[in-house]
Amino acid sequence: NAGVTQTPKFQVLKTGQSMTLQCAQDMNHEYMSWYRQDPGMGLRLIHYSVGAGITDQGEVPNGYNVSRSTTEDFPLRLLSAAPSQTSVYFCASSYSRAAANYGYTFGSGTRLTVV
Amino acid sequence: TQLLEQSPQFLSIQEGENLTVYCNSSSVFSSLQWYRQEPGEGPVLLVTVVTGGEVKKLKRLTFQFGDARKDSSLHITAAQPGDTGLYLCAGVGSYSGAGSYQLTFGKGTKLSVIP
């Protein structure tokens, strides 16, 4: 049972480039989300999804797009990378729409540097 | 916006010592979770507390949810080097549409246990 798989683990981008961070889960979880983790800022929610075809914005959505065409996959797209998007990105999933009471399963993260 | 304040931010102790980490808010949470994160990895769920006054034990770790459901504590007895990591509390708070309940994360307590 792989849980939540994130790729790539490390990435360096130039300012203005675009890329997609991949997230896949094999637990048939309804709820999936993307967080960024920055020193002194904690984990901040970027976007989330409560099921295939349904997405919504979190606390810091600007500069990011998501889609959820299948239950398993929830990619995060950076449209035009900026140095302020240098961060560690985590994908998390949960069993239910009442997500939080069941706890989240996190991936191991993608460390992104924008130069 | 519901905020969770964790204290202390950093804690360095000798193996065998006891310690307590605190998680406080002015808001009421319906439940609260504790996670541990090791370097280069995503957070891993330790426990969820739901009822005000609830106490849960996980081997040498004791978690308590405050009677008013605004605060929580994590107590570690006889700390070991394997307890080293970032401890995060996360509260289930306000409804944010689309049938989901978001987690609010504290910024974490970084624990180092010295052999």
PDB file of C-alpha atoms in Angstrom:
ATOM      1  CA  ASN A   1       0.000   0.000   0.000  1.00  0.00           C
ATOM      2  CA  ALA A   2       1.861   3.093  -1.288  1.00  0.00           C
ATOM      3  CA  GLY A   3      -0.346   5.734   0.396  1.00  0.00           C
ATOM      4  CA  VAL A   4       0.240   9.213  -1.063  1.00  0.00           C
ATOM      5  CA  THR A   5       2.937   9.473  -3.710  1.00  0.00           C
ATOM      6  CA  GLN A   6       4.403  12.812  -4.759  1.00  0.00           C
ATOM      7  CA  THR A   7       6.727  13.437  -7.680  1.00  0.00           C
ATOM      8  CA  PRO A   8       9.248  14.888  -8.179  1.00  0.00           C
ATOM      9  CA  LYS A   9      10.967  15.002  -4.797  1.00  0.00           C
ATOM     10  CA  PHE A  10      13.181  17.947  -5.795  1.00  0.00           C
ATOM     11  CA  GLN A  11      12.826  20.549  -8.549  1.00  0.00           C
ATOM     12  CA  VAL A  12      14.624  23.729  -9.569  1.00  0.00           C
ATOM     13  CA  LEU A  13      12.773  26.137 -11.853  1.00  0.00           C
ATOM     14  CA  LYS A  14      13.659  29.413 -13.462  1.00  0.00           C
ATOM     15  CA  THR A  15      11.374  32.386 -12.887  1.00  0.00           C
ATOM     16  CA  GLY A  16       8.507  32.301 -15.368  1.00  0.00           C
ATOM     17  CA  GLN A  17       8.639  28.565 -16.066  1.00  0.00           C
ATOM     18  CA  SER A  18       5.599  26.383 -15.487  1.00  0.00           C
ATOM     19  CA  MET A  19       5.442  22.910 -14.062  1.00  0.00           C
ATOM     20  CA  THR A  20       3.102  20.337 -12.541  1.00  0.00           C
ATOM     21  CA  LEU A  21       3.606  18.664  -9.198  1.00  0.00           C
ATOM     22  CA  GLN A  22       2.086  15.207  -9.216  1.00  0.00           C
ATOM     23  CA  CYS A  23       0.122  13.614  -6.383  1.00  0.00           C
ATOM     24  CA  ALA A  24      -1.475  10.170  -6.427  1.00  0.00           C
ATOM     25  CA  GLN A  25      -3.149   8.135  -3.685  1.00  0.00           C
ATOM     26  CA  ASP A  26      -4.217   4.503  -3.752  1.00  0.00           C
ATOM     27  CA  MET A  27      -6.494   4.506  -0.678  1.00  0.00           C
ATOM     28  CA  ASN A  28      -9.688   5.559  -2.483  1.00  0.00           C
ATOM     29  CA  HIS A  29      -9.762   8.752  -0.411  1.00  0.00           C
ATOM     30  CA  GLU A  30     -12.408  11.325  -1.295  1.00  0.00           C
ATOM     31  CA  TYR A  31     -10.568  14.332   0.035  1.00  0.00           C
ATOM     32  CA  MET A  32      -7.227  15.594  -1.291  1.00  0.00           C
ATOM     33  CA  SER A  33      -5.371  18.823  -0.661  1.00  0.00           C
ATOM     34  CA  TRP A  34      -2.148  20.718  -1.319  1.00  0.00           C
ATOM     35  CA  TYR A  35      -0.155  22.564   1.334  1.00  0.00           C
ATOM     36  CA  ARG A  36       3.007  24.570   1.262  1.00  0.00           C
ATOM     37  CA  GLN A  37       5.361  24.646   4.231  1.00  0.00           C
ATOM     38  CA  ASP A  38       7.652  27.593   4.798  1.00  0.00           C
ATOM     39  CA  PRO A  39       9.925  28.371   7.782  1.00  0.00           C
ATOM     40  CA  GLY A  40       8.045  30.354  10.411  1.00  0.00           C
ATOM     41  CA  MET A  41       4.769  30.100   8.468  1.00  0.00           C
ATOM     42  CA  GLY A  42       3.680  26.554   9.123  1.00  0.00           C
ATOM     43  CA  LEU A  43       1.498  24.580   6.720  1.00  0.00           C
ATOM     44  CA  ARG A  44      -0.778  26.695   4.548  1.00  0.00           C
ATOM     45  CA  LEU A  45      -3.574  25.298   2.405  1.00  0.00           C
ATOM     46  CA  ILE A  46      -3.333  26.064  -1.319  1.00  0.00           C
ATOM     47  CA  HIS A  47      -6.230  24.122  -2.903  1.00  0.00           C
ATOM     48  CA  TYR A  48      -8.368  21.162  -1.971  1.00  0.00           C
ATOM     49  CA  SER A  49     -10.830  18.723  -3.508  1.00  0.00           C
ATOM     50  CA  VAL A  50     -13.720  16.814  -1.938  1.00  0.00           C
ATOM     51  CA  GLY A  51     -14.117  14.452  -4.888  1.00  0.00           C
ATOM     52  CA  ALA A  52     -13.521  14.005  -8.595  1.00  0.00           C
ATOM     53  CA  GLY A  53     -14.549  17.122 -10.488  1.00  0.00           C
ATOM     54  CA  ILE A  54     -14.792  19.304  -7.360  1.00  0.00           C
ATOM     55  CA  THR A  55     -12.024  21.684  -6.295  1.00  0.00           C
ATOM     56  CA  ASP A  56     -11.853  24.823  -4.192  1.00  0.00           C
ATOM     57  CA  GLN A  57      -9.344  27.424  -3.048  1.00  0.00           C
ATOM     58  CA  GLY A  58      -7.550  27.435   0.241  1.00  0.00           C
ATOM     59  CA  GLU A  59      -5.661  30.157   2.057  1.00  0.00           C
ATOM     60  CA  VAL A  60      -2.938  30.856  -0.551  1.00  0.00           C
ATOM     61  CA  PRO A  61      -4.254  29.876  -4.032  1.00  0.00           C
ATOM     62  CA  ASN A  62      -2.732  32.623  -6.183  1.00  0.00           C
ATOM     63  CA  GLY A  63      -0.339  31.351  -8.843  1.00  0.00           C
ATOM     64  CA  TYR A  64      -1.549  27.758  -8.604  1.00  0.00           C
ATOM     65  CA  ASN A  65      -4.152  25.685 -10.455  1.00  0.00           C
ATOM     66  CA  VAL A  66      -5.574  22.266  -9.690  1.00  0.00           C
ATOM     67  CA  SER A  67      -7.916  19.756 -11.262  1.00  0.00           C
ATOM     68  CA  ARG A  68      -9.334  16.430 -10.105  1.00  0.00           C
ATOM     69  CA  SER A  69     -10.365  14.243 -13.019  1.00  0.00           C
ATOM     70  CA  THR A  70      -9.994  10.976 -11.079  1.00  0.00           C
ATOM     71  CA  THR A  71     -10.266   9.978  -7.426  1.00  0.00           C
ATOM     72  CA  GLU A  72      -6.606   8.960  -7.378  1.00  0.00           C
ATOM     73  CA  ASP A  73      -4.819  11.995  -8.849  1.00  0.00           C
ATOM     74  CA  PHE A  74      -4.638  15.646  -7.796  1.00  0.00           C
ATOM     75  CA  PRO A  75      -1.925  17.544  -9.701  1.00  0.00           C
ATOM     76  CA  LEU A  76      -0.834  21.064  -8.742  1.00  0.00           C
ATOM     77  CA  ARG A  77       0.183  23.385 -11.563  1.00  0.00           C
ATOM     78  CA  LEU A  78       2.419  26.393 -11.189  1.00  0.00           C
ATOM     79  CA  LEU A  79       1.490  28.717 -14.023  1.00  0.00           C
ATOM     80  CA  SER A  80       4.505  31.069 -14.029  1.00  0.00           C
ATOM     81  CA  ALA A  81       6.952  30.306 -11.252  1.00  0.00           C
ATOM     82  CA  ALA A  82       8.134  33.107  -8.971  1.00  0.00           C
ATOM     83  CA  PRO A  83      10.852  33.079  -6.288  1.00  0.00           C
ATOM     84  CA  SER A  84       8.079  33.514  -3.667  1.00  0.00           C
ATOM     85  CA  GLN A  85       6.891  30.015  -4.595  1.00  0.00           C
ATOM     86  CA  THR A  86      10.127  28.472  -3.343  1.00  0.00           C
ATOM     87  CA  SER A  87       8.826  26.103  -0.681  1.00  0.00           C
ATOM     88  CA  VAL A  88       8.172  22.507   0.285  1.00  0.00           C
ATOM     89  CA  TYR A  89       4.863  21.278  -1.086  1.00  0.00           C
ATOM     90  CA  PHE A  90       2.826  18.528   0.522  1.00  0.00           C
ATOM     91  CA  CYS A  91      -0.142  16.638  -0.822  1.00  0.00           C
ATOM     92  CA  ALA A  92      -2.508  15.175   1.765  1.00  0.00           C
ATOM     93  CA  SER A  93      -5.566  12.959   1.522  1.00  0.00           C
ATOM     94  CA  SER A  94      -8.310  11.785   3.828  1.00  0.00           C
ATOM     95  CA  TYR A  95     -11.047   9.166   3.809  1.00  0.00           C
ATOM     96  CA  SER A  96     -14.083  11.382   3.895  1.00  0.00           C
ATOM     97  CA  ARG A  97     -15.594  14.749   3.111  1.00  0.00           C
ATOM     98  CA  ALA A  98     -15.713  15.200   6.885  1.00  0.00           C
ATOM     99  CA  ALA A  99     -12.013  14.987   6.292  1.00  0.00           C
ATOM    100  CA  ALA A 100     -10.418  16.407   9.322  1.00  0.00           C
ATOM    101  CA  ASN A 101     -11.875  14.068  11.945  1.00  0.00           C
ATOM    102  CA  TYR A 102     -10.256  11.101  10.194  1.00  0.00           C
ATOM    103  CA  GLY A 103      -6.819  12.658   9.972  1.00  0.00           C
ATOM    104  CA  TYR A 104      -4.742  13.276   6.897  1.00  0.00           C
ATOM    105  CA  THR A 105      -2.211  11.050   5.143  1.00  0.00           C
ATOM    106  CA  PHE A 106       0.615  13.158   3.772  1.00  0.00           C
ATOM    107  CA  GLY A 107       3.018  12.521   0.940  1.00  0.00           C
ATOM    108  CA  SER A 108       6.746  12.945   1.491  1.00  0.00           C
ATOM    109  CA  GLY A 109       6.829  16.345  -0.200  1.00  0.00           C
ATOM    110  CA  THR A 110       8.325  18.161  -3.176  1.00  0.00           C
ATOM    111  CA  ARG A 111      11.085  20.650  -2.454  1.00  0.00           C
ATOM    112  CA  LEU A 112      10.816  23.401  -5.072  1.00  0.00           C
ATOM    113  CA  THR A 113      13.371  26.150  -5.649  1.00  0.00           C
ATOM    114  CA  VAL A 114      12.623  28.998  -8.056  1.00  0.00           C
ATOM    115  CA  VAL A 115      15.669  30.993  -9.163  1.00  0.00           C
TER     116      VAL A 115
ATOM    117  CA  THR B   1      -9.444  33.011  10.925  1.00  0.00           C
ATOM    118  CA  GLN B   2      -8.801  30.468  13.643  1.00  0.00           C
ATOM    119  CA  LEU B   3      -5.230  30.429  14.929  1.00  0.00           C
ATOM    120  CA  LEU B   4      -3.330  27.800  16.886  1.00  0.00           C
ATOM    121  CA  GLU B   5      -0.311  28.872  18.899  1.00  0.00           C
ATOM    122  CA  GLN B   6       2.227  26.222  19.820  1.00  0.00           C
ATOM    123  CA  SER B   7       4.808  26.549  22.548  1.00  0.00           C
ATOM    124  CA  PRO B   8       7.633  26.268  22.901  1.00  0.00           C
ATOM    125  CA  GLN B   9       8.862  26.754  19.334  1.00  0.00           C
ATOM    126  CA  PHE B  10      12.089  24.875  20.057  1.00  0.00           C
ATOM    127  CA  LEU B  11      12.932  22.357  22.749  1.00  0.00           C
ATOM    128  CA  SER B  12      16.236  20.584  23.319  1.00  0.00           C
ATOM    129  CA  ILE B  13      16.383  18.031  26.112  1.00  0.00           C
ATOM    130  CA  GLN B  14      18.486  15.115  27.308  1.00  0.00           C
ATOM    131  CA  GLU B  15      17.395  11.528  26.775  1.00  0.00           C
ATOM    132  CA  GLY B  16      15.250  10.340  29.670  1.00  0.00           C
ATOM    133  CA  GLU B  17      13.747  13.736  30.521  1.00  0.00           C
ATOM    134  CA  ASN B  18      10.028  14.518  30.426  1.00  0.00           C
ATOM    135  CA  LEU B  19       8.520  17.350  28.395  1.00  0.00           C
ATOM    136  CA  THR B  20       5.201  19.003  27.576  1.00  0.00           C
ATOM    137  CA  VAL B  21       4.246  20.816  24.385  1.00  0.00           C
ATOM    138  CA  TYR B  22       1.261  23.140  24.298  1.00  0.00           C
ATOM    139  CA  CYS B  23      -1.260  24.095  21.638  1.00  0.00           C
ATOM    140  CA  ASN B  24      -3.562  27.037  22.414  1.00  0.00           C
ATOM    141  CA  SER B  25      -6.273  29.007  20.683  1.00  0.00           C
ATOM    142  CA  SER B  26      -8.958  31.552  21.451  1.00  0.00           C
ATOM    143  CA  SER B  27     -11.301  29.555  19.202  1.00  0.00           C
ATOM    144  CA  VAL B  28     -13.227  26.383  19.919  1.00  0.00           C
ATOM    145  CA  PHE B  29     -12.344  23.357  17.808  1.00  0.00           C
ATOM    146  CA  SER B  30     -14.565  20.347  17.268  1.00  0.00           C
ATOM    147  CA  SER B  31     -11.495  18.114  17.398  1.00  0.00           C
ATOM    148  CA  LEU B  32      -7.747  18.388  17.438  1.00  0.00           C
ATOM    149  CA  GLN B  33      -4.993  16.294  15.904  1.00  0.00           C
ATOM    150  CA  TRP B  34      -1.292  15.886  16.612  1.00  0.00           C
ATOM    151  CA  TYR B  35       1.257  15.039  13.934  1.00  0.00           C
ATOM    152  CA  ARG B  36       4.995  14.339  14.000  1.00  0.00           C
ATOM    153  CA  GLN B  37       7.191  15.318  11.067  1.00  0.00           C
ATOM    154  CA  GLU B  38      10.738  14.091  10.540  1.00  0.00           C
ATOM    155  CA  PRO B  39      13.221  15.930   8.286  1.00  0.00           C
ATOM    156  CA  GLY B  40      12.528  15.363   4.593  1.00  0.00           C
ATOM    157  CA  GLU B  41       9.202  13.657   5.239  1.00  0.00           C
ATOM    158  CA  GLY B  42       5.551  14.600   5.496  1.00  0.00           C
ATOM    159  CA  PRO B  43       3.678  14.855   8.804  1.00  0.00           C
ATOM    160  CA  VAL B  44       2.393  11.590  10.260  1.00  0.00           C
ATOM    161  CA  LEU B  45      -0.803  11.509  12.321  1.00  0.00           C
ATOM    162  CA  LEU B  46      -0.271  10.521  15.954  1.00  0.00           C
ATOM    163  CA  VAL B  47      -3.714  11.006  17.475  1.00  0.00           C
ATOM    164  CA  THR B  48      -7.089  12.733  17.194  1.00  0.00           C
ATOM    165  CA  VAL B  49      -8.872  14.009  20.314  1.00  0.00           C
ATOM    166  CA  VAL B  50     -12.551  14.821  20.024  1.00  0.00           C
ATOM    167  CA  THR B  51     -14.175  15.268  23.443  1.00  0.00           C
ATOM    168  CA  GLY B  52     -13.404  18.132  25.809  1.00  0.00           C
ATOM    169  CA  GLY B  53     -11.249  16.784  28.657  1.00  0.00           C
ATOM    170  CA  GLU B  54     -10.279  13.697  26.689  1.00  0.00           C
ATOM    171  CA  VAL B  55      -6.937  12.045  27.446  1.00  0.00           C
ATOM    172  CA  LYS B  56      -5.309   9.575  25.070  1.00  0.00           C
ATOM    173  CA  LYS B  57      -2.099   7.638  25.599  1.00  0.00           C
ATOM    174  CA  LEU B  58       0.201   6.301  22.922  1.00  0.00           C
ATOM    175  CA  LYS B  59       3.028   4.437  24.679  1.00  0.00           C
ATOM    176  CA  ARG B  60       5.110   7.231  26.309  1.00  0.00           C
ATOM    177  CA  LEU B  61       3.022  10.024  24.727  1.00  0.00           C
ATOM    178  CA  THR B  62      -0.026  11.461  26.506  1.00  0.00           C
ATOM    179  CA  PHE B  63      -2.399  13.802  24.689  1.00  0.00           C
ATOM    180  CA  GLN B  64      -5.023  15.932  26.404  1.00  0.00           C
ATOM    181  CA  PHE B  65      -7.815  18.046  24.943  1.00  0.00           C
ATOM    182  CA  GLY B  66      -8.882  20.984  27.103  1.00  0.00           C
ATOM    183  CA  ASP B  67     -12.324  21.015  28.690  1.00  0.00           C
ATOM    184  CA  ALA B  68     -13.330  24.045  26.607  1.00  0.00           C
ATOM    185  CA  ARG B  69     -11.867  22.470  23.427  1.00  0.00           C
ATOM    186  CA  LYS B  70      -9.609  25.495  22.896  1.00  0.00           C
ATOM    187  CA  ASP B  71      -6.292  23.932  23.857  1.00  0.00           C
ATOM    188  CA  SER B  72      -4.346  20.709  23.918  1.00  0.00           C
ATOM    189  CA  SER B  73      -1.115  19.358  25.297  1.00  0.00           C
ATOM    190  CA  LEU B  74       1.316  16.606  24.440  1.00  0.00           C
ATOM    191  CA  HIS B  75       3.394  15.117  27.239  1.00  0.00           C
ATOM    192  CA  ILE B  76       6.319  12.797  26.532  1.00  0.00           C
ATOM    193  CA  THR B  77       7.707  10.668  29.343  1.00  0.00           C
ATOM    194  CA  ALA B  78      11.339   9.571  29.308  1.00  0.00           C
ATOM    195  CA  ALA B  79      12.114  11.087  25.913  1.00  0.00           C
ATOM    196  CA  GLN B  80      14.250   9.084  23.486  1.00  0.00           C
ATOM    197  CA  PRO B  81      16.320  10.231  20.468  1.00  0.00           C
ATOM    198  CA  GLY B  82      13.676   8.636  18.233  1.00  0.00           C
ATOM    199  CA  ASP B  83      11.181  11.227  19.505  1.00  0.00           C
ATOM    200  CA  THR B  84      13.150  13.962  17.733  1.00  0.00           C
ATOM    201  CA  GLY B  85      11.057  15.807  15.167  1.00  0.00           C
ATOM    202  CA  LEU B  86       8.610  18.610  14.514  1.00  0.00           C
ATOM    203  CA  TYR B  87       5.347  18.220  16.434  1.00  0.00           C
ATOM    204  CA  LEU B  88       2.319  19.878  14.853  1.00  0.00           C
ATOM    205  CA  CYS B  89      -1.130  20.358  16.278  1.00  0.00           C
ATOM    206  CA  ALA B  90      -4.073  20.871  13.940  1.00  0.00           C
ATOM    207  CA  GLY B  91      -7.624  21.850  14.795  1.00  0.00           C
ATOM    208  CA  VAL B  92     -10.850  21.077  12.974  1.00  0.00           C
ATOM    209  CA  GLY B  93     -12.633  24.366  12.851  1.00  0.00           C
ATOM    210  CA  SER B  94     -14.905  26.276  10.634  1.00  0.00           C
ATOM    211  CA  TYR B  95     -16.944  24.869   7.834  1.00  0.00           C
ATOM    212  CA  SER B  96     -15.650  26.104   4.492  1.00  0.00           C
ATOM    213  CA  GLY B  97     -18.176  24.916   1.992  1.00  0.00           C
ATOM    214  CA  ALA B  98     -18.426  21.949  -0.344  1.00  0.00           C
ATOM    215  CA  GLY B  99     -19.006  19.624   2.619  1.00  0.00           C
ATOM    216  CA  SER B 100     -15.465  19.807   3.904  1.00  0.00           C
ATOM    217  CA  TYR B 101     -13.979  20.843   7.209  1.00  0.00           C
ATOM    218  CA  GLN B 102     -10.513  22.302   7.031  1.00  0.00           C
ATOM    219  CA  LEU B 103      -7.646  21.799   9.390  1.00  0.00           C
ATOM    220  CA  THR B 104      -5.851  24.768  10.904  1.00  0.00           C
ATOM    221  CA  PHE B 105      -2.228  23.909  11.677  1.00  0.00           C
ATOM    222  CA  GLY B 106      -0.023  25.383  14.356  1.00  0.00           C
ATOM    223  CA  LYS B 107       3.536  26.304  13.373  1.00  0.00           C
ATOM    224  CA  GLY B 108       5.009  23.425  15.315  1.00  0.00           C
ATOM    225  CA  THR B 109       7.420  22.614  18.120  1.00  0.00           C
ATOM    226  CA  LYS B 110      10.836  21.399  17.036  1.00  0.00           C
ATOM    227  CA  LEU B 111      12.043  18.802  19.539  1.00  0.00           C
ATOM    228  CA  SER B 112      15.621  17.552  19.769  1.00  0.00           C
ATOM    229  CA  VAL B 113      16.393  14.718  22.167  1.00  0.00           C
ATOM    230  CA  ILE B 114      20.106  14.444  22.842  1.00  0.00           C
ATOM    231  CA  PRO B 115      21.484  10.979  23.622  1.00  0.00           C
TER     232      PRO B 115
END
